[in-house]
mmCIF file of C-alpha atoms and ligand atoms in Angstrom:
data_model
loop_
_atom_site.group_PDB
_atom_site.id
_atom_site.type_symbol
_atom_site.label_atom_id
_atom_site.label_comp_id
_atom_site.label_asym_id
_atom_site.label_seq_id
_atom_site.Cartn_x
_atom_site.Cartn_y
_atom_site.Cartn_z
ATOM 1 C CA MET K 1 38.765 8.900 12.665
ATOM 2 C CA ARG K 2 40.377 11.080 14.920
ATOM 3 C CA ALA K 3 41.796 13.373 12.350
ATOM 4 C CA SER K 4 38.600 13.805 10.606
ATOM 5 C CA ARG K 5 36.884 14.727 13.860
ATOM 6 C CA THR K 6 39.628 17.272 14.583
ATOM 7 C CA LEU K 7 39.146 18.730 11.082
ATOM 8 C CA ILE K 8 35.432 19.015 11.713
ATOM 9 C CA ALA K 9 36.084 20.613 15.155
ATOM 10 C CA ALA K 10 38.541 23.152 13.514
ATOM 11 C CA THR K 11 36.021 23.853 10.520
ATOM 12 C CA ALA K 12 33.364 24.580 13.175
ATOM 13 C CA ALA K 13 35.770 27.083 15.040
ATOM 14 C CA VAL K 14 36.519 28.860 12.118
ATOM 15 C CA LEU K 15 32.672 29.217 10.891
ATOM 16 C CA LEU K 16 32.045 30.412 14.719
ATOM 17 C CA LEU K 17 34.817 32.839 14.018
ATOM 18 C CA ALA K 18 33.704 33.931 10.968
ATOM 19 C CA GLY K 19 30.111 34.300 12.440
ATOM 20 C CA THR K 20 31.235 36.548 15.229
ATOM 21 C CA GLY K 21 33.530 38.630 12.703
ATOM 22 C CA ALA K 22 30.524 39.108 10.327
ATOM 23 C CA ALA K 23 29.669 42.356 11.387
ATOM 24 C CA ALA K 24 33.043 43.773 10.792
ATOM 25 C CA ALA K 25 33.752 42.181 7.509
ATOM 26 C CA ALA K 26 32.366 43.361 4.253
ATOM 27 C CA PRO K 27 28.723 42.150 3.516
ATOM 28 C CA VAL K 28 28.440 39.480 0.652
ATOM 29 C CA GLN K 29 26.432 40.985 -2.031
ATOM 30 C CA GLU K 30 23.818 38.928 -3.712
ATOM 31 C CA THR K 31 24.640 39.932 -7.233
ATOM 32 C CA ASP K 32 23.513 37.012 -9.272
ATOM 33 C CA ALA K 33 19.562 37.507 -8.524
ATOM 34 C CA ALA K 34 19.281 38.141 -12.392
ATOM 35 C CA ALA K 35 20.723 34.977 -13.211
ATOM 36 C CA THR K 36 18.491 33.050 -11.052
ATOM 37 C CA PRO K 37 16.214 30.835 -13.171
ATOM 38 C CA LEU K 38 12.498 32.033 -13.624
ATOM 39 C CA LEU K 39 11.213 29.020 -11.509
ATOM 40 C CA SER K 40 8.330 29.362 -9.195
ATOM 41 C CA ARG K 41 7.561 27.865 -5.839
ATOM 42 C CA PHE K 42 5.422 24.787 -5.813
ATOM 43 C CA ASP K 43 1.897 25.601 -6.407
ATOM 44 C CA ASP K 44 -1.753 24.221 -6.536
ATOM 45 C CA GLY K 45 -1.078 20.759 -5.125
ATOM 46 C CA SER K 46 -5.118 20.726 -4.850
ATOM 47 C CA PHE K 47 -5.768 20.631 -8.387
ATOM 48 C CA GLU K 48 -8.321 23.467 -8.280
ATOM 49 C CA TYR K 49 -7.061 25.221 -11.478
ATOM 50 C CA PRO K 50 -8.162 25.420 -14.240
ATOM 51 C CA VAL K 51 -11.777 24.697 -13.218
ATOM 52 C CA SER K 52 -12.910 21.520 -14.792
ATOM 53 C CA THR K 53 -16.662 20.541 -15.558
ATOM 54 C CA PRO K 54 -18.852 20.466 -12.295
ATOM 55 C CA GLY K 55 -20.025 17.286 -11.840
ATOM 56 C CA GLY K 56 -17.982 15.813 -14.712
ATOM 57 C CA PHE K 57 -14.147 15.606 -15.645
ATOM 58 C CA THR K 58 -11.657 16.730 -18.189
ATOM 59 C CA GLU K 59 -9.324 14.287 -19.567
ATOM 60 C CA LEU K 60 -5.708 15.568 -20.211
ATOM 61 C CA ALA K 61 -3.153 13.705 -22.235
ATOM 62 C CA ALA K 62 0.759 14.087 -22.325
ATOM 63 C CA GLY K 63 1.883 17.388 -22.875
ATOM 64 C CA GLN K 64 -0.976 19.259 -21.599
ATOM 65 C CA SER K 65 -0.864 21.252 -18.372
ATOM 66 C CA ILE K 66 -3.184 21.516 -15.440
ATOM 67 C CA GLY K 67 -1.996 24.836 -13.928
ATOM 68 C CA PRO K 68 1.760 24.452 -12.677
ATOM 69 C CA TRP K 69 1.434 20.674 -13.497
ATOM 70 C CA GLN K 70 2.336 18.892 -16.736
ATOM 71 C CA VAL K 71 0.876 15.617 -17.921
ATOM 72 C CA THR K 72 4.017 13.801 -18.796
ATOM 73 C CA SER K 73 2.600 10.548 -19.959
ATOM 74 C CA GLY K 74 -0.696 8.706 -20.849
ATOM 75 C CA SER K 75 -3.640 10.570 -19.729
ATOM 76 C CA VAL K 76 -5.132 11.712 -16.307
ATOM 77 C CA ASP K 77 -8.786 13.062 -15.379
ATOM 78 C CA LEU K 78 -9.083 16.564 -13.665
ATOM 79 C CA ILE K 79 -12.375 15.787 -11.629
ATOM 80 C CA GLY K 80 -14.637 18.664 -11.423
ATOM 81 C CA ALA K 81 -16.559 19.764 -8.250
ATOM 82 C CA GLY K 82 -19.272 17.265 -7.046
ATOM 83 C CA PHE K 83 -18.223 14.469 -9.212
ATOM 84 C CA TRP K 84 -16.686 12.588 -6.312
ATOM 85 C CA GLN K 85 -15.614 14.054 -2.782
ATOM 86 C CA ALA K 86 -12.248 15.937 -2.920
ATOM 87 C CA ALA K 87 -9.669 15.864 -0.272
ATOM 88 C CA GLU K 88 -9.353 19.593 -0.042
ATOM 89 C CA GLY K 89 -11.262 22.276 -2.085
ATOM 90 C CA ASP K 90 -13.473 20.893 -5.007
ATOM 91 C CA GLN K 91 -11.381 19.190 -7.478
ATOM 92 C CA SER K 92 -9.105 16.124 -7.403
ATOM 93 C CA LEU K 93 -6.970 14.110 -9.833
ATOM 94 C CA ASP K 94 -7.317 10.759 -11.255
ATOM 95 C CA LEU K 95 -3.941 9.656 -12.283
ATOM 96 C CA SER K 96 -5.350 7.248 -14.739
ATOM 97 C CA GLY K 97 -7.321 8.858 -17.605
ATOM 98 C CA ARG K 98 -7.851 6.678 -20.290
ATOM 99 C CA ALA K 99 -5.055 4.575 -19.092
ATOM 100 C CA ALA K 100 -2.083 5.071 -16.717
ATOM 101 C CA GLY K 101 -0.959 8.549 -16.569
ATOM 102 C CA ALA K 102 1.594 10.842 -14.921
ATOM 103 C CA VAL K 103 1.814 14.523 -13.831
ATOM 104 C CA ALA K 104 4.818 16.599 -12.830
ATOM 105 C CA GLN K 105 5.610 19.940 -11.315
ATOM 106 C CA THR K 106 9.110 21.542 -11.166
ATOM 107 C CA PHE K 107 9.512 24.063 -8.449
ATOM 108 C CA THR K 108 12.457 26.088 -6.797
ATOM 109 C CA THR K 109 14.431 24.328 -4.035
ATOM 110 C CA VAL K 110 17.467 25.269 -2.031
ATOM 111 C CA PRO K 111 20.139 22.683 -2.269
ATOM 112 C CA GLY K 112 20.845 20.921 0.808
ATOM 113 C CA THR K 113 17.294 21.653 2.172
ATOM 114 C CA THR K 114 15.049 18.963 3.520
ATOM 115 C CA TYR K 115 11.545 19.069 1.924
ATOM 116 C CA THR K 116 8.570 16.936 2.942
ATOM 117 C CA VAL K 117 5.675 16.029 0.505
ATOM 118 C CA THR K 118 2.596 15.099 1.954
ATOM 119 C CA TYR K 119 -0.536 14.116 -0.399
ATOM 120 C CA ALA K 120 -4.183 12.740 0.080
ATOM 121 C CA LEU K 121 -4.661 9.310 -1.833
ATOM 122 C CA ALA K 122 -7.712 7.441 -2.718
ATOM 123 C CA GLY K 123 -8.992 5.807 -5.758
ATOM 124 C CA ASN K 124 -11.489 5.708 -8.606
ATOM 125 C CA THR K 125 -14.386 3.564 -7.041
ATOM 126 C CA ALA K 126 -16.066 3.121 -10.444
ATOM 127 C CA GLY K 127 -14.262 -0.028 -11.458
ATOM 128 C CA ALA K 128 -11.194 -2.443 -11.340
ATOM 129 C CA PRO K 129 -8.613 -2.836 -10.125
ATOM 130 C CA THR K 130 -9.680 -2.920 -6.484
ATOM 131 C CA VAL K 131 -6.168 -1.871 -5.434
ATOM 132 C CA LYS K 132 -4.951 0.981 -7.181
ATOM 133 C CA THR K 133 -1.176 1.642 -7.516
ATOM 134 C CA GLY K 134 1.199 4.279 -8.453
ATOM 135 C CA LYS K 135 4.574 6.065 -7.233
ATOM 136 C CA VAL K 136 6.084 9.345 -6.555
ATOM 137 C CA LEU K 137 9.477 10.524 -8.023
ATOM 138 C CA VAL K 138 11.653 13.175 -7.247
ATOM 139 C CA ASP K 139 13.931 14.083 -10.406
ATOM 140 C CA GLY K 140 12.955 11.004 -11.836
ATOM 141 C CA GLN K 141 14.123 8.738 -9.123
ATOM 142 C CA ASN K 142 11.303 6.505 -7.401
ATOM 143 C CA PHE K 143 10.915 7.981 -3.698
ATOM 144 C CA GLN K 144 7.626 6.146 -2.648
ATOM 145 C CA ASP K 145 5.169 3.726 -3.934
ATOM 146 C CA PHE K 146 1.526 3.860 -3.102
ATOM 147 C CA SER K 147 -1.400 1.681 -3.122
ATOM 148 C CA PHE K 148 -5.193 2.235 -2.184
ATOM 149 C CA ASP K 149 -7.816 -0.250 -1.645
ATOM 150 C CA ILE K 150 -11.172 1.123 -2.931
ATOM 151 C CA THR K 151 -13.403 -1.621 -0.895
ATOM 152 C CA GLY K 152 -16.142 -0.119 0.869
ATOM 153 C CA LYS K 153 -15.222 3.449 -0.710
ATOM 154 C CA SER K 154 -17.612 5.402 -2.709
ATOM 155 C CA ARG K 155 -17.815 8.771 -4.591
ATOM 156 C CA THR K 156 -19.178 10.415 -1.320
ATOM 157 C CA ASP K 157 -17.066 8.600 0.775
ATOM 158 C CA MET K 158 -13.653 8.264 -0.986
ATOM 159 C CA GLY K 159 -11.737 7.475 2.294
ATOM 160 C CA TYR K 160 -8.495 9.677 1.672
ATOM 161 C CA VAL K 161 -5.503 8.579 3.513
ATOM 162 C CA TYR K 162 -2.461 11.134 3.621
ATOM 163 C CA ARG K 163 0.986 9.903 2.696
ATOM 164 C CA GLN K 164 4.265 11.473 3.408
ATOM 165 C CA PHE K 165 7.956 11.312 2.536
ATOM 166 C CA ALA K 166 11.028 13.599 2.612
ATOM 167 C CA PHE K 167 13.735 14.322 0.097
ATOM 168 C CA VAL K 168 16.676 16.475 0.091
ATOM 169 C CA ALA K 169 17.031 18.947 -2.765
ATOM 170 C CA THR K 170 20.174 18.773 -4.851
ATOM 171 C CA ALA K 171 19.450 21.457 -7.126
ATOM 172 C CA GLY K 172 17.865 25.026 -7.613
ATOM 173 C CA SER K 173 15.027 23.284 -8.941
ATOM 174 C CA THR K 174 13.230 19.929 -8.259
ATOM 175 C CA THR K 175 10.679 18.023 -10.277
ATOM 176 C CA LEU K 176 7.917 16.284 -8.236
ATOM 177 C CA THR K 177 5.969 13.419 -10.520
ATOM 178 C CA PHE K 178 3.054 11.251 -9.292
ATOM 179 C CA VAL K 179 2.837 8.195 -11.654
ATOM 180 C CA SER K 180 -0.015 5.721 -12.186
ATOM 181 C CA THR K 181 0.878 2.227 -12.568
ATOM 182 C CA THR K 182 -2.907 1.283 -12.758
ATOM 183 C CA ASP K 183 -3.484 0.756 -16.378
ATOM 184 C CA THR K 184 -7.297 1.058 -16.572
ATOM 185 C CA ALA K 185 -9.480 4.065 -16.562
ATOM 186 C CA MET K 186 -10.044 3.839 -13.012
ATOM 187 C CA GLY K 187 -6.774 4.828 -11.256
ATOM 188 C CA PRO K 188 -5.274 6.227 -8.045
ATOM 189 C CA VAL K 189 -6.731 9.605 -7.038
ATOM 190 C CA ILE K 190 -4.356 12.304 -5.516
ATOM 191 C CA ASP K 191 -5.232 15.728 -3.869
ATOM 192 C CA ASP K 192 -4.055 18.101 -1.386
ATOM 193 C CA VAL K 193 -0.278 17.907 -2.340
ATOM 194 C CA THR K 194 1.921 20.092 -0.316
ATOM 195 C CA VAL K 195 5.660 20.512 -0.266
ATOM 196 C CA THR K 196 7.031 22.130 2.966
ATOM 197 C CA THR K 197 10.558 22.475 4.544
ATOM 198 C CA CYS K 198 9.159 21.255 7.806
ATOM 199 C CA PRO K 199 10.620 17.986 8.836
ATOM 200 C CA PRO K 200 8.552 14.840 8.320
ATOM 201 C CA CYS K 201 6.245 12.855 10.771
ATOM 202 C CA GLY K 202 3.711 15.891 11.145
ATOM 203 C CA SER K 203 5.722 17.728 13.702
ATOM 204 C CA CYS K 204 4.692 21.019 11.841
ATOM 205 C CA GLY K 205 1.032 20.258 12.125
HETATM 206 CA CA1 LIG I 1 -8.323 19.762 -4.574
#
């Protein structure tokens, strides 16, 4: 262990020296900008685009898109303004359309950087089951199971709660997927999804 500690110390010293000498050294040119994949930043975690039917909803099946999101399995319902309370903006998403569905978005990330995912969670109050369940995947790996009990909730008082987890990016792009495991037409509802480079636990406000 002592040997590796010494190595770390030596490496740190080298990095420190490299840092102090950076002004004199030739700057490293970023020449590979054109080769960077044309991916975009995480966008529209509020499910505001496209605009769904006000007072109604739009069912979307696997293969269809919702702005930057793709429906990747089953079907989901994009809930229009006024159909029920949104956590942010006007629209929200029922992850079970006709039955359990899933949506995914791929966005640019910096390898080694920690990202915090935050989302608002509720449930379709129109019917069974009482407890809605689902999970969140990062690059296909299960990062967080979630459940929401609709007891006492209604369209005008959805009772949104916020859930959060962090992941460390391993590549220049990451795919975030929300999956319903509620196989009826009344599933978990999500809205106000954000992805930030702030550490978890709400320390960034
Ligand atoms: Ca919204």
